Short mmCIF file of C-alpha atoms in Angstrom, two decimals:
data_model
loop_
_atom_site.label_atom_id
_atom_site.label_comp_id
_atom_site.label_asym_id
_atom_site.label_seq_id
_atom_site.Cartn_x
_atom_site.Cartn_y
_atom_site.Cartn_z
CA GLN A 77 114.80 96.88 111.60
CA TYR A 78 111.60 95.04 110.65
CA LEU A 79 108.78 95.25 108.03
CA LEU A 80 105.40 96.28 109.60
CA ILE A 81 102.31 95.06 107.89
CA PRO A 82 98.91 96.53 109.03
CA ARG A 83 96.75 93.88 109.94
CA HIS A 84 93.82 95.67 108.06
CA SER A 85 93.73 97.44 105.27
CA SER A 86 90.99 98.73 102.56
CA GLU A 87 90.40 96.59 99.81
CA LYS A 88 90.54 99.60 97.49
CA ARG A 89 93.91 99.73 97.57
CA LYS A 90 96.01 98.29 94.96
CA TYR A 91 98.66 97.56 97.64
CA ILE A 92 98.81 97.04 101.21
CA PRO A 93 101.12 100.02 102.65
CA ILE A 94 103.93 98.28 104.21
CA GLY A 95 106.58 99.94 105.61
CA PHE A 96 110.33 99.58 107.27
CA LEU A 97 110.77 100.86 111.07
CA LYS A 98 113.43 100.80 113.12
CA SER A 99 113.99 98.07 116.02
CA ASP A 100 113.18 101.34 118.53
CA THR A 101 109.89 101.62 117.34
CA ILE A 102 107.20 99.19 119.06
CA ALA A 103 104.51 98.02 116.90
CA SER A 104 100.99 97.50 118.30
CA ASP A 105 98.78 94.41 118.00
CA ALA A 106 97.22 96.50 115.37
CA ASN A 107 99.93 95.29 113.22
CA LEU A 108 102.09 92.34 112.48
CA ILE A 109 106.03 92.20 112.08
CA VAL A 110 108.54 90.65 110.04
CA SER A 111 111.83 90.78 111.90
CA ASP A 112 115.08 90.99 110.12
CA ALA A 113 113.37 91.98 107.13
CA SER A 114 115.22 92.67 103.88
CA LEU A 115 114.72 94.39 100.58
CA TYR A 116 113.85 91.44 99.02
CA ASP A 117 111.45 90.44 101.48
CA PHE A 118 109.64 93.99 101.12
CA ALA A 119 109.76 93.13 97.52
CA ILE A 120 107.71 90.41 97.13
CA LEU A 121 105.40 91.55 99.96
CA THR A 122 104.32 94.60 98.09
CA SER A 123 104.09 93.13 94.85
CA ALA A 124 101.21 92.48 92.83
CA MET A 125 101.59 88.55 92.99
CA HIS A 126 101.46 88.76 97.14
CA MET A 127 98.52 90.84 96.52
CA ALA A 128 96.68 88.40 94.41
CA TRP A 129 97.30 85.72 97.31
CA VAL A 130 96.02 88.34 99.55
CA ARG A 131 92.67 89.05 97.99
CA THR A 132 92.06 85.24 97.68
CA VAL A 133 93.20 83.94 100.88
CA CYS A 134 92.78 86.72 103.71
CA GLY A 135 90.16 87.41 106.40
CA ARG A 136 87.77 90.23 105.89
CA ILE A 137 86.23 92.78 108.23
CA LYS A 138 83.45 94.39 105.95
CA SER A 139 85.09 93.94 103.01
CA ASP A 140 88.54 95.33 104.07
CA TYR A 141 91.63 92.90 104.26
CA ARG A 142 92.82 91.16 107.33
CA TYR A 143 96.27 90.26 107.30
CA SER A 144 97.47 87.19 109.20
CA ALA A 145 100.72 85.47 109.74
CA SER A 146 98.75 82.22 109.84
CA ILE A 147 96.91 82.14 106.61
CA VAL A 148 98.33 85.13 104.56
CA TYR A 149 102.07 85.12 105.17
CA ASN A 150 103.01 81.42 106.20
CA THR A 151 101.01 80.09 103.42
CA PHE A 152 102.39 81.87 100.52
CA PRO A 153 104.45 80.22 97.72
CA TRP A 154 108.09 82.39 97.60
CA PRO A 155 109.77 81.86 94.44
CA THR A 156 113.03 80.01 94.56
CA VAL A 157 115.75 82.75 93.33
CA SER A 158 119.35 83.02 92.76
CA GLU A 159 121.50 85.68 94.77
CA GLU A 160 121.28 87.43 91.18
CA GLN A 161 117.55 88.03 91.05
CA LYS A 162 117.41 88.46 94.45
CA LYS A 163 119.50 91.28 94.16
CA ALA A 164 117.67 92.77 91.19
CA VAL A 165 114.54 93.10 92.66
CA SER A 166 115.95 94.36 95.87
CA GLU A 167 117.17 97.11 94.08
CA LEU A 168 113.76 97.90 92.22
CA ALA A 169 112.22 97.89 95.97
CA ASP A 170 114.73 100.23 97.15
CA MET A 171 113.68 102.58 94.58
CA VAL A 172 109.88 102.39 95.94
CA LEU A 173 111.26 103.27 99.43
CA ASN A 174 113.09 106.09 97.67
CA ILE A 175 110.25 107.42 95.90
CA ARG A 176 108.10 107.44 98.80
CA ASN A 177 110.66 109.38 100.79
CA MET A 178 109.74 112.31 97.67
CA TYR A 179 106.78 112.69 99.62
CA PRO A 180 107.40 113.58 102.90
CA ASP A 181 104.18 115.23 103.64
CA LYS A 182 102.12 112.40 102.95
CA THR A 183 101.20 109.42 104.92
CA LEU A 184 101.35 105.39 103.33
CA ALA A 185 97.54 105.54 103.69
CA GLU A 186 97.38 108.98 101.45
CA MET A 187 100.54 107.25 99.11
CA TYR A 188 98.37 104.30 98.80
CA ASP A 189 95.11 105.63 98.09
CA PRO A 190 94.21 104.51 94.59
CA ASP A 191 92.87 107.87 93.60
CA LYS A 192 96.22 109.85 94.78
CA MET A 193 98.88 107.57 94.12
CA PRO A 194 101.59 109.37 93.07
CA GLU A 195 102.61 108.35 89.61
CA PRO A 196 105.98 107.98 90.13
CA LEU A 197 104.96 105.49 93.08
CA ALA A 198 102.54 103.56 90.79
CA GLU A 199 105.28 103.11 88.00
CA ALA A 200 107.80 101.90 90.48
CA HIS A 201 105.32 99.28 92.29
CA HIS A 202 104.58 98.33 88.42
CA ASN A 203 108.42 98.00 87.84
CA LEU A 204 108.94 96.00 90.69
CA ASP A 205 105.84 93.68 90.08
CA VAL A 206 107.09 92.70 86.52
CA ALA A 207 110.31 91.92 88.43
CA VAL A 208 108.83 89.67 90.98
CA ASP A 209 106.25 88.17 88.13
CA SER A 210 109.34 86.96 86.35
CA LEU A 211 110.57 84.87 89.48
CA TYR A 212 108.01 82.71 88.91
CA ARG A 213 107.89 82.17 85.20
CA ASN A 214 109.58 83.85 82.37
CA THR A 215 106.21 84.86 80.43
CA PRO A 216 104.13 87.90 81.57
CA PHE A 217 100.90 87.18 83.48
CA GLU A 218 97.65 88.31 81.93
CA SER A 219 95.56 88.41 85.17
CA ASP A 220 95.67 88.25 88.69
CA GLU A 221 93.64 84.75 87.88
CA GLU A 222 97.02 83.37 86.07
CA ARG A 223 98.97 84.39 89.12
CA LEU A 224 96.52 82.56 91.40
CA GLN A 225 96.73 79.41 89.55
CA LEU A 226 100.12 79.07 89.39
CA LEU A 227 100.73 80.53 93.18
CA PHE A 228 98.03 77.43 93.98
CA LYS A 229 99.80 74.53 92.13
CA LEU A 230 103.11 76.21 94.03
CA TYR A 231 101.04 75.92 97.70
CA GLU A 232 99.82 72.29 96.67
CA LYS A 233 103.76 71.13 95.94
CA LEU A 234 104.47 72.82 99.42
CA VAL A 235 101.50 70.67 101.32
CA ALA A 236 102.58 67.68 99.71
CA ALA A 237 106.03 68.37 100.56
CA LYS A 238 105.41 68.90 104.59
CA ASN A 239 103.05 66.23 104.61
CA ALA A 240 105.53 63.56 103.09
CA LYS A 241 108.02 64.91 105.77
CA GLU A 242 105.64 64.52 108.40
CA ASN A 243 104.66 61.02 107.64
CA PRO A 244 107.12 59.14 105.76
CA HIS A 245 105.45 55.96 105.80
CA ALA A 246 102.03 57.26 104.76
#
């Protein structure tokens, strides 16, 4: 199975409607895929933390998000976690997916419409957000601005480490 990430998504959505698909389904070029993705990958990519990054660094078509592997996915600072933390967050991600399955008559676009998102799904995402946030720091974030301050500090460290590795004598 793989994660399907739509390249374009409404800026009105709190979360990009990312989905799991089986390998016998072929994704079109209107999407990006993450091969062999896990529930943990889904958890991080559908979190408020990742969405703060998306809203800040992604391209735009009109005002809607244009997700990119090179600009958004590959630059996102993932947290360093234990197997226990990964398992706990994965269980919350599974809950999001199970709640989605409770609405077989709705598309992901309908479920993630900010005016129509089912309350149980919103609550499951909130619980996942709290858990993912706690992977980055022990105290809750007050805003996306706080999330971004931390993410950009982590990004700077990633870039510095990459540059040191590529240019050891610089």
